[in-house]
């Protein structure tokens, strides 16, 4: 019982740092891959990378 | 949040290194094909072109920046997930890298193959929606299939992997591409190889660096 409580405590303390990393990662990836049609400067700057990474473009 | 800073540090290093490798691969594998395809594009005389990077170092530098940043973002997803599961080491990292390749490249490319400039496709937003839906479904599907011990979740995961392809990616009624088909085929092949090597490197490095930063 004690072990179970301890392991749950560890996963709770691990929850927030892991979630923060994943949320930040998703914002970066989706921002770069998807918000490109809002601004033609950004679109043209990231053009070759987006084509090669198979993100939808144009 | 000391652990979060360590995840960021490990991801930044892994992302920059894998992004540099990808930039070198693309310079030799996909950029020549993009430049060749652009020569087949017919410019619209009434269209005023906004700023775009000049061919050469400006264009290449922006691609390196894009690859480093997306590498960082993808690495954050890998290290965050590995951290939750207590995974570490380059071997586990390689497996996570294969997962990332399937989620963010292979599965979306099955319906929407990498395209050269000058290819007419369905409306951008419908393609983006299908791309995103496929990546999410493949991610959840792979997790159910490989990270769960529950038989029902494994079956549900396998079904989720297939659903986006049963629905099908949006395509225009008539497909028109200005570049020759052979060029398009080489582009699909070359980007599959360069992205595969990128994801293996990113996963291996993330797994190898994670315990060094979080212990």
PDB file of C-alpha atoms in Angstrom:
ATOM      1  CA  UNK A   1       0.000   0.000   0.000  1.00  0.00           C
ATOM      2  CA  UNK A   2       2.821   2.315   0.955  1.00  0.00           C
ATOM      3  CA  UNK A   3       4.669   1.567  -2.300  1.00  0.00           C
ATOM      4  CA  UNK A   4       1.559   2.280  -4.316  1.00  0.00           C
ATOM      5  CA  UNK A   5       1.129   5.665  -2.611  1.00  0.00           C
ATOM      6  CA  UNK A   6       4.796   6.498  -3.210  1.00  0.00           C
ATOM      7  CA  UNK A   7       4.687   5.602  -6.905  1.00  0.00           C
ATOM      8  CA  UNK A   8       1.495   7.645  -7.380  1.00  0.00           C
ATOM      9  CA  UNK A   9       3.234  10.607  -5.737  1.00  0.00           C
ATOM     10  CA  UNK A  10       6.125  10.318  -8.201  1.00  0.00           C
ATOM     11  CA  UNK A  11       3.849  10.218 -11.217  1.00  0.00           C
ATOM     12  CA  UNK A  12       1.984  13.280  -9.871  1.00  0.00           C
ATOM     13  CA  UNK A  13       5.200  15.245  -9.488  1.00  0.00           C
ATOM     14  CA  UNK A  14       6.185  14.137 -12.995  1.00  0.00           C
ATOM     15  CA  UNK A  15       2.865  15.134 -14.514  1.00  0.00           C
ATOM     16  CA  UNK A  16       3.357  18.892 -14.776  1.00  0.00           C
ATOM     17  CA  UNK A  17       6.942  19.041 -16.174  1.00  0.00           C
ATOM     18  CA  UNK A  18       6.087  16.390 -18.801  1.00  0.00           C
ATOM     19  CA  UNK A  19       2.837  18.131 -19.754  1.00  0.00           C
ATOM     20  CA  UNK A  20       4.575  21.525 -20.023  1.00  0.00           C
ATOM     21  CA  UNK A  21       7.199  20.053 -22.355  1.00  0.00           C
ATOM     22  CA  UNK A  22       4.532  18.442 -24.558  1.00  0.00           C
ATOM     23  CA  UNK A  23       2.361  21.602 -24.702  1.00  0.00           C
ATOM     24  CA  UNK A  24       5.393  23.755 -25.599  1.00  0.00           C
ATOM     25  CA  UNK A  25       6.488  21.208 -28.223  1.00  0.00           C
ATOM     26  CA  UNK A  26       3.016  21.097 -29.808  1.00  0.00           C
ATOM     27  CA  UNK A  27       2.817  24.917 -29.904  1.00  0.00           C
ATOM     28  CA  UNK A  28       6.167  25.132 -31.708  1.00  0.00           C
ATOM     29  CA  UNK A  29       5.414  22.363 -34.212  1.00  0.00           C
ATOM     30  CA  UNK A  30       1.850  23.464 -34.976  1.00  0.00           C
ATOM     31  CA  UNK A  31       2.850  27.129 -35.043  1.00  0.00           C
ATOM     32  CA  UNK A  32       5.587  26.497 -37.606  1.00  0.00           C
ATOM     33  CA  UNK A  33       3.682  23.971 -39.669  1.00  0.00           C
ATOM     34  CA  UNK A  34       0.197  25.470 -39.697  1.00  0.00           C
ATOM     35  CA  UNK A  35       0.044  29.204 -39.039  1.00  0.00           C
ATOM     36  CA  UNK A  36       2.046  29.912 -42.169  1.00  0.00           C
ATOM     37  CA  UNK A  37      -0.828  31.099 -44.330  1.00  0.00           C
ATOM     38  CA  UNK A  38      -1.569  33.972 -41.914  1.00  0.00           C
ATOM     39  CA  UNK A  39       1.556  35.825 -43.028  1.00  0.00           C
ATOM     40  CA  UNK A  40       3.327  35.633 -46.387  1.00  0.00           C
ATOM     41  CA  UNK A  41       6.721  36.552 -44.864  1.00  0.00           C
ATOM     42  CA  UNK A  42       6.559  33.570 -42.532  1.00  0.00           C
ATOM     43  CA  UNK A  43       5.186  31.457 -45.370  1.00  0.00           C
ATOM     44  CA  UNK A  44       8.089  32.206 -47.694  1.00  0.00           C
ATOM     45  CA  UNK A  45      10.726  31.979 -44.965  1.00  0.00           C
ATOM     46  CA  UNK A  46       9.701  28.461 -43.912  1.00  0.00           C
ATOM     47  CA  UNK A  47       8.774  27.330 -47.432  1.00  0.00           C
ATOM     48  CA  UNK A  48      11.459  24.707 -48.218  1.00  0.00           C
ATOM     49  CA  UNK A  49      11.450  23.200 -44.740  1.00  0.00           C
ATOM     50  CA  UNK A  50       7.690  22.792 -44.819  1.00  0.00           C
ATOM     51  CA  UNK A  51       7.670  21.163 -48.251  1.00  0.00           C
ATOM     52  CA  UNK A  52      10.414  18.722 -47.238  1.00  0.00           C
ATOM     53  CA  UNK A  53       8.704  17.847 -43.939  1.00  0.00           C
ATOM     54  CA  UNK A  54       5.447  17.124 -45.842  1.00  0.00           C
ATOM     55  CA  UNK A  55       3.375  19.755 -44.029  1.00  0.00           C
ATOM     56  CA  UNK A  56       0.525  20.928 -46.281  1.00  0.00           C
ATOM     57  CA  UNK A  57       1.619  24.057 -48.156  1.00  0.00           C
ATOM     58  CA  UNK A  58       0.051  26.589 -50.611  1.00  0.00           C
TER      59      UNK A  58
ATOM     60  CA  UNK B   1       9.829  22.941 -12.423  1.00  0.00           C
ATOM     61  CA  UNK B   2      13.540  22.132 -12.408  1.00  0.00           C
ATOM     62  CA  UNK B   3      12.706  18.981 -14.401  1.00  0.00           C
ATOM     63  CA  UNK B   4      10.927  21.030 -17.056  1.00  0.00           C
ATOM     64  CA  UNK B   5      14.060  23.116 -17.609  1.00  0.00           C
ATOM     65  CA  UNK B   6      16.070  19.908 -17.984  1.00  0.00           C
ATOM     66  CA  UNK B   7      13.578  18.551 -20.532  1.00  0.00           C
ATOM     67  CA  UNK B   8      13.895  21.818 -22.461  1.00  0.00           C
ATOM     68  CA  UNK B   9      17.716  21.669 -22.348  1.00  0.00           C
ATOM     69  CA  UNK B  10      17.886  18.031 -23.540  1.00  0.00           C
ATOM     70  CA  UNK B  11      15.309  18.746 -26.278  1.00  0.00           C
ATOM     71  CA  UNK B  12      17.086  21.881 -27.441  1.00  0.00           C
ATOM     72  CA  UNK B  13      20.375  20.030 -27.889  1.00  0.00           C
ATOM     73  CA  UNK B  14      18.768  17.010 -29.590  1.00  0.00           C
ATOM     74  CA  UNK B  15      16.592  19.258 -31.805  1.00  0.00           C
ATOM     75  CA  UNK B  16      19.438  21.476 -32.977  1.00  0.00           C
ATOM     76  CA  UNK B  17      21.728  18.539 -33.793  1.00  0.00           C
ATOM     77  CA  UNK B  18      19.037  16.534 -35.607  1.00  0.00           C
ATOM     78  CA  UNK B  19      17.858  19.723 -37.360  1.00  0.00           C
ATOM     79  CA  UNK B  20      21.388  20.374 -38.627  1.00  0.00           C
ATOM     80  CA  UNK B  21      21.604  16.822 -39.980  1.00  0.00           C
ATOM     81  CA  UNK B  22      18.215  17.246 -41.691  1.00  0.00           C
ATOM     82  CA  UNK B  23      19.341  20.534 -43.252  1.00  0.00           C
ATOM     83  CA  UNK B  24      22.438  18.882 -44.721  1.00  0.00           C
ATOM     84  CA  UNK B  25      20.386  15.952 -46.063  1.00  0.00           C
ATOM     85  CA  UNK B  26      17.783  18.295 -47.555  1.00  0.00           C
ATOM     86  CA  UNK B  27      20.429  20.454 -49.164  1.00  0.00           C
ATOM     87  CA  UNK B  28      21.593  17.493 -51.222  1.00  0.00           C
ATOM     88  CA  UNK B  29      18.375  15.440 -51.492  1.00  0.00           C
ATOM     89  CA  UNK B  30      15.269  17.632 -51.654  1.00  0.00           C
ATOM     90  CA  UNK B  31      16.359  21.242 -52.295  1.00  0.00           C
ATOM     91  CA  UNK B  32      17.644  20.503 -55.837  1.00  0.00           C
ATOM     92  CA  UNK B  33      14.229  18.964 -56.630  1.00  0.00           C
ATOM     93  CA  UNK B  34      12.343  21.988 -55.185  1.00  0.00           C
ATOM     94  CA  UNK B  35      14.499  24.363 -57.243  1.00  0.00           C
ATOM     95  CA  UNK B  36      13.984  22.235 -60.365  1.00  0.00           C
ATOM     96  CA  UNK B  37      10.194  22.184 -59.805  1.00  0.00           C
ATOM     97  CA  UNK B  38      10.101  25.969 -59.417  1.00  0.00           C
ATOM     98  CA  UNK B  39      11.481  26.320 -62.930  1.00  0.00           C
ATOM     99  CA  UNK B  40       8.321  24.622 -64.234  1.00  0.00           C
ATOM    100  CA  UNK B  41       6.027  27.030 -62.379  1.00  0.00           C
ATOM    101  CA  UNK B  42       4.566  29.691 -64.675  1.00  0.00           C
ATOM    102  CA  UNK B  43       4.655  33.079 -62.926  1.00  0.00           C
ATOM    103  CA  UNK B  44       1.385  35.014 -62.822  1.00  0.00           C
ATOM    104  CA  UNK B  45       2.196  38.392 -64.465  1.00  0.00           C
ATOM    105  CA  UNK B  46      -0.466  40.303 -62.479  1.00  0.00           C
ATOM    106  CA  UNK B  47       0.748  38.933 -59.145  1.00  0.00           C
ATOM    107  CA  UNK B  48       3.002  41.123 -57.005  1.00  0.00           C
ATOM    108  CA  UNK B  49       5.422  38.950 -55.095  1.00  0.00           C
ATOM    109  CA  UNK B  50       5.889  39.595 -51.371  1.00  0.00           C
ATOM    110  CA  UNK B  51       9.291  39.352 -49.813  1.00  0.00           C
ATOM    111  CA  UNK B  52      10.920  35.953 -50.113  1.00  0.00           C
ATOM    112  CA  UNK B  53      14.415  34.853 -49.137  1.00  0.00           C
ATOM    113  CA  UNK B  54      17.036  35.081 -51.850  1.00  0.00           C
ATOM    114  CA  UNK B  55      18.339  31.804 -53.243  1.00  0.00           C
ATOM    115  CA  UNK B  56      21.592  30.846 -51.583  1.00  0.00           C
ATOM    116  CA  UNK B  57      22.646  31.481 -47.995  1.00  0.00           C
ATOM    117  CA  UNK B  58      19.509  33.436 -47.018  1.00  0.00           C
ATOM    118  CA  UNK B  59      17.166  30.698 -48.141  1.00  0.00           C
ATOM    119  CA  UNK B  60      19.388  27.955 -46.650  1.00  0.00           C
ATOM    120  CA  UNK B  61      19.787  29.749 -43.318  1.00  0.00           C
ATOM    121  CA  UNK B  62      16.021  30.049 -42.912  1.00  0.00           C
ATOM    122  CA  UNK B  63      15.633  26.335 -43.650  1.00  0.00           C
ATOM    123  CA  UNK B  64      18.272  25.495 -41.005  1.00  0.00           C
ATOM    124  CA  UNK B  65      16.385  27.721 -38.531  1.00  0.00           C
ATOM    125  CA  UNK B  66      13.056  26.068 -39.401  1.00  0.00           C
ATOM    126  CA  UNK B  67      14.560  22.569 -39.038  1.00  0.00           C
ATOM    127  CA  UNK B  68      16.237  23.409 -35.715  1.00  0.00           C
ATOM    128  CA  UNK B  69      13.013  24.855 -34.309  1.00  0.00           C
ATOM    129  CA  UNK B  70      10.783  21.996 -35.470  1.00  0.00           C
ATOM    130  CA  UNK B  71      13.467  19.579 -34.214  1.00  0.00           C
ATOM    131  CA  UNK B  72      13.272  21.273 -30.799  1.00  0.00           C
ATOM    132  CA  UNK B  73       9.466  21.081 -30.829  1.00  0.00           C
ATOM    133  CA  UNK B  74       9.397  17.402 -31.848  1.00  0.00           C
ATOM    134  CA  UNK B  75      12.125  16.582 -29.275  1.00  0.00           C
ATOM    135  CA  UNK B  76       9.999  18.187 -26.527  1.00  0.00           C
ATOM    136  CA  UNK B  77       7.170  15.792 -27.417  1.00  0.00           C
ATOM    137  CA  UNK B  78       9.533  12.806 -27.279  1.00  0.00           C
ATOM    138  CA  UNK B  79      11.315  13.767 -24.042  1.00  0.00           C
ATOM    139  CA  UNK B  80       8.024  14.741 -22.341  1.00  0.00           C
ATOM    140  CA  UNK B  81       6.495  11.350 -23.193  1.00  0.00           C
ATOM    141  CA  UNK B  82       9.656   9.385 -22.272  1.00  0.00           C
ATOM    142  CA  UNK B  83       9.916  11.296 -18.991  1.00  0.00           C
ATOM    143  CA  UNK B  84       6.340  10.347 -18.089  1.00  0.00           C
ATOM    144  CA  UNK B  85       7.004   6.691 -18.760  1.00  0.00           C
ATOM    145  CA  UNK B  86      10.438   6.652 -17.132  1.00  0.00           C
ATOM    146  CA  UNK B  87      12.044   5.682 -20.462  1.00  0.00           C
ATOM    147  CA  UNK B  88      15.610   6.588 -21.301  1.00  0.00           C
ATOM    148  CA  UNK B  89      18.647   5.482 -23.275  1.00  0.00           C
ATOM    149  CA  UNK B  90      19.265   5.657 -26.993  1.00  0.00           C
ATOM    150  CA  UNK B  91      17.597   2.320 -27.753  1.00  0.00           C
ATOM    151  CA  UNK B  92      14.250   3.341 -26.244  1.00  0.00           C
ATOM    152  CA  UNK B  93      14.776   6.718 -27.873  1.00  0.00           C
ATOM    153  CA  UNK B  94      15.130   5.106 -31.313  1.00  0.00           C
ATOM    154  CA  UNK B  95      11.782   3.340 -30.804  1.00  0.00           C
ATOM    155  CA  UNK B  96      10.157   6.673 -29.871  1.00  0.00           C
ATOM    156  CA  UNK B  97      11.783   8.211 -32.955  1.00  0.00           C
ATOM    157  CA  UNK B  98      10.193   5.553 -35.174  1.00  0.00           C
ATOM    158  CA  UNK B  99       6.862   6.414 -33.534  1.00  0.00           C
ATOM    159  CA  UNK B 100       7.380  10.116 -34.279  1.00  0.00           C
ATOM    160  CA  UNK B 101       8.190   9.328 -37.922  1.00  0.00           C
ATOM    161  CA  UNK B 102       4.999   7.285 -38.270  1.00  0.00           C
ATOM    162  CA  UNK B 103       2.826   9.945 -36.575  1.00  0.00           C
ATOM    163  CA  UNK B 104       4.222  13.105 -38.180  1.00  0.00           C
ATOM    164  CA  UNK B 105       5.506  11.906 -41.544  1.00  0.00           C
ATOM    165  CA  UNK B 106       4.545   8.406 -42.716  1.00  0.00           C
ATOM    166  CA  UNK B 107       0.826   8.313 -41.819  1.00  0.00           C
ATOM    167  CA  UNK B 108      -0.028  11.829 -43.137  1.00  0.00           C
ATOM    168  CA  UNK B 109       2.105  11.147 -46.263  1.00  0.00           C
ATOM    169  CA  UNK B 110       0.081   8.030 -47.118  1.00  0.00           C
ATOM    170  CA  UNK B 111      -2.859  10.315 -47.926  1.00  0.00           C
ATOM    171  CA  UNK B 112      -1.044  13.566 -48.690  1.00  0.00           C
ATOM    172  CA  UNK B 113       2.388  12.722 -50.138  1.00  0.00           C
ATOM    173  CA  UNK B 114       5.094  15.408 -49.882  1.00  0.00           C
ATOM    174  CA  UNK B 115       4.447  17.821 -52.744  1.00  0.00           C
ATOM    175  CA  UNK B 116       6.724  19.892 -54.925  1.00  0.00           C
ATOM    176  CA  UNK B 117       5.876  23.576 -55.482  1.00  0.00           C
ATOM    177  CA  UNK B 118       3.499  24.004 -58.412  1.00  0.00           C
ATOM    178  CA  UNK B 119       1.202  21.099 -57.540  1.00  0.00           C
ATOM    179  CA  UNK B 120      -2.537  21.832 -57.443  1.00  0.00           C
ATOM    180  CA  UNK B 121      -4.179  20.249 -54.425  1.00  0.00           C
ATOM    181  CA  UNK B 122      -7.419  20.426 -52.487  1.00  0.00           C
ATOM    182  CA  UNK B 123      -8.030  23.538 -50.343  1.00  0.00           C
ATOM    183  CA  UNK B 124      -5.221  24.145 -47.846  1.00  0.00           C
ATOM    184  CA  UNK B 125      -7.446  24.089 -44.770  1.00  0.00           C
ATOM    185  CA  UNK B 126      -9.087  20.780 -45.623  1.00  0.00           C
ATOM    186  CA  UNK B 127      -5.635  19.218 -46.141  1.00  0.00           C
ATOM    187  CA  UNK B 128      -4.366  20.691 -42.866  1.00  0.00           C
ATOM    188  CA  UNK B 129      -7.431  19.332 -41.049  1.00  0.00           C
ATOM    189  CA  UNK B 130      -6.922  15.820 -42.454  1.00  0.00           C
ATOM    190  CA  UNK B 131      -3.164  15.972 -41.728  1.00  0.00           C
ATOM    191  CA  UNK B 132      -3.791  16.973 -38.109  1.00  0.00           C
ATOM    192  CA  UNK B 133      -6.565  14.413 -37.610  1.00  0.00           C
ATOM    193  CA  UNK B 134      -4.325  11.660 -39.046  1.00  0.00           C
ATOM    194  CA  UNK B 135      -1.379  12.616 -36.806  1.00  0.00           C
ATOM    195  CA  UNK B 136      -3.586  12.670 -33.675  1.00  0.00           C
ATOM    196  CA  UNK B 137      -5.326   9.372 -34.568  1.00  0.00           C
ATOM    197  CA  UNK B 138      -1.983   7.682 -35.368  1.00  0.00           C
ATOM    198  CA  UNK B 139      -0.432   8.966 -32.117  1.00  0.00           C
ATOM    199  CA  UNK B 140      -3.315   7.747 -29.953  1.00  0.00           C
ATOM    200  CA  UNK B 141      -3.554   4.532 -31.992  1.00  0.00           C
ATOM    201  CA  UNK B 142       0.144   3.669 -31.576  1.00  0.00           C
ATOM    202  CA  UNK B 143      -0.045   4.437 -27.837  1.00  0.00           C
ATOM    203  CA  UNK B 144      -3.024   2.103 -27.444  1.00  0.00           C
ATOM    204  CA  UNK B 145      -1.338  -0.604 -29.493  1.00  0.00           C
ATOM    205  CA  UNK B 146       2.138  -0.506 -27.942  1.00  0.00           C
ATOM    206  CA  UNK B 147       1.940   1.223 -24.551  1.00  0.00           C
ATOM    207  CA  UNK B 148      -1.148  -0.492 -23.134  1.00  0.00           C
ATOM    208  CA  UNK B 149      -1.490  -4.002 -21.728  1.00  0.00           C
ATOM    209  CA  UNK B 150      -5.266  -3.906 -22.122  1.00  0.00           C
ATOM    210  CA  UNK B 151      -6.449  -6.023 -25.072  1.00  0.00           C
ATOM    211  CA  UNK B 152      -9.462  -3.794 -25.773  1.00  0.00           C
ATOM    212  CA  UNK B 153      -7.308  -0.657 -25.882  1.00  0.00           C
ATOM    213  CA  UNK B 154      -4.889  -2.433 -28.224  1.00  0.00           C
ATOM    214  CA  UNK B 155      -7.703  -3.308 -30.625  1.00  0.00           C
ATOM    215  CA  UNK B 156      -9.124   0.232 -30.418  1.00  0.00           C
ATOM    216  CA  UNK B 157      -5.624   1.562 -31.145  1.00  0.00           C
ATOM    217  CA  UNK B 158      -5.257  -0.609 -34.246  1.00  0.00           C
ATOM    218  CA  UNK B 159      -8.652   0.572 -35.527  1.00  0.00           C
ATOM    219  CA  UNK B 160      -7.698   4.224 -34.926  1.00  0.00           C
ATOM    220  CA  UNK B 161      -4.601   3.746 -37.093  1.00  0.00           C
ATOM    221  CA  UNK B 162      -6.781   2.789 -40.077  1.00  0.00           C
ATOM    222  CA  UNK B 163      -9.692   5.250 -39.671  1.00  0.00           C
ATOM    223  CA  UNK B 164      -8.058   8.337 -41.317  1.00  0.00           C
ATOM    224  CA  UNK B 165      -7.187   6.261 -44.396  1.00  0.00           C
ATOM    225  CA  UNK B 166     -10.720   4.848 -44.634  1.00  0.00           C
ATOM    226  CA  UNK B 167     -12.047   8.424 -44.581  1.00  0.00           C
ATOM    227  CA  UNK B 168      -9.403   9.394 -47.134  1.00  0.00           C
ATOM    228  CA  UNK B 169      -7.405  12.557 -47.682  1.00  0.00           C
ATOM    229  CA  UNK B 170      -8.957  15.489 -49.568  1.00  0.00           C
ATOM    230  CA  UNK B 171      -7.913  15.581 -53.238  1.00  0.00           C
ATOM    231  CA  UNK B 172      -8.981  17.860 -56.080  1.00  0.00           C
ATOM    232  CA  UNK B 173     -11.165  16.429 -58.859  1.00  0.00           C
ATOM    233  CA  UNK B 174      -8.396  16.970 -61.400  1.00  0.00           C
ATOM    234  CA  UNK B 175      -4.808  16.803 -60.267  1.00  0.00           C
ATOM    235  CA  UNK B 176      -2.439  19.123 -62.044  1.00  0.00           C
ATOM    236  CA  UNK B 177       1.280  19.394 -61.351  1.00  0.00           C
ATOM    237  CA  UNK B 178       3.608  21.624 -63.322  1.00  0.00           C
ATOM    238  CA  UNK B 179       6.703  19.502 -62.536  1.00  0.00           C
ATOM    239  CA  UNK B 180       7.157  16.129 -64.314  1.00  0.00           C
ATOM    240  CA  UNK B 181       5.969  13.026 -62.460  1.00  0.00           C
ATOM    241  CA  UNK B 182       9.478  11.571 -62.194  1.00  0.00           C
ATOM    242  CA  UNK B 183      10.555  14.649 -60.228  1.00  0.00           C
ATOM    243  CA  UNK B 184       7.593  14.251 -57.869  1.00  0.00           C
ATOM    244  CA  UNK B 185       8.471  10.553 -57.296  1.00  0.00           C
ATOM    245  CA  UNK B 186      12.090  11.370 -56.442  1.00  0.00           C
ATOM    246  CA  UNK B 187      10.852  14.080 -54.088  1.00  0.00           C
ATOM    247  CA  UNK B 188       8.602  11.632 -52.174  1.00  0.00           C
ATOM    248  CA  UNK B 189      11.458   9.104 -51.954  1.00  0.00           C
ATOM    249  CA  UNK B 190      14.095  11.644 -50.901  1.00  0.00           C
ATOM    250  CA  UNK B 191      11.931  13.325 -48.266  1.00  0.00           C
ATOM    251  CA  UNK B 192      10.954   9.905 -46.852  1.00  0.00           C
ATOM    252  CA  UNK B 193      14.644   9.033 -46.457  1.00  0.00           C
ATOM    253  CA  UNK B 194      15.779  12.381 -45.027  1.00  0.00           C
ATOM    254  CA  UNK B 195      12.871  12.561 -42.581  1.00  0.00           C
ATOM    255  CA  UNK B 196      13.451   8.937 -41.529  1.00  0.00           C
ATOM    256  CA  UNK B 197      17.105   9.637 -40.724  1.00  0.00           C
ATOM    257  CA  UNK B 198      16.060  12.854 -38.953  1.00  0.00           C
ATOM    258  CA  UNK B 199      13.565  11.054 -36.689  1.00  0.00           C
ATOM    259  CA  UNK B 200      15.960   8.199 -35.864  1.00  0.00           C
ATOM    260  CA  UNK B 201      18.651  10.719 -34.924  1.00  0.00           C
ATOM    261  CA  UNK B 202      16.208  12.880 -32.966  1.00  0.00           C
ATOM    262  CA  UNK B 203      14.810   9.879 -31.053  1.00  0.00           C
ATOM    263  CA  UNK B 204      18.232   8.334 -30.356  1.00  0.00           C
ATOM    264  CA  UNK B 205      19.682  11.645 -29.167  1.00  0.00           C
ATOM    265  CA  UNK B 206      16.613  12.498 -27.054  1.00  0.00           C
ATOM    266  CA  UNK B 207      16.710   9.102 -25.339  1.00  0.00           C
ATOM    267  CA  UNK B 208      20.466   9.273 -24.807  1.00  0.00           C
ATOM    268  CA  UNK B 209      20.430  12.860 -23.477  1.00  0.00           C
ATOM    269  CA  UNK B 210      17.314  12.615 -21.290  1.00  0.00           C
ATOM    270  CA  UNK B 211      18.857  10.622 -18.376  1.00  0.00           C
ATOM    271  CA  UNK B 212      21.988  12.794 -18.526  1.00  0.00           C
ATOM    272  CA  UNK B 213      19.885  15.905 -17.973  1.00  0.00           C
ATOM    273  CA  UNK B 214      17.182  14.624 -15.614  1.00  0.00           C
ATOM    274  CA  UNK B 215      19.262  12.526 -13.166  1.00  0.00           C
TER     275      UNK B 215
END
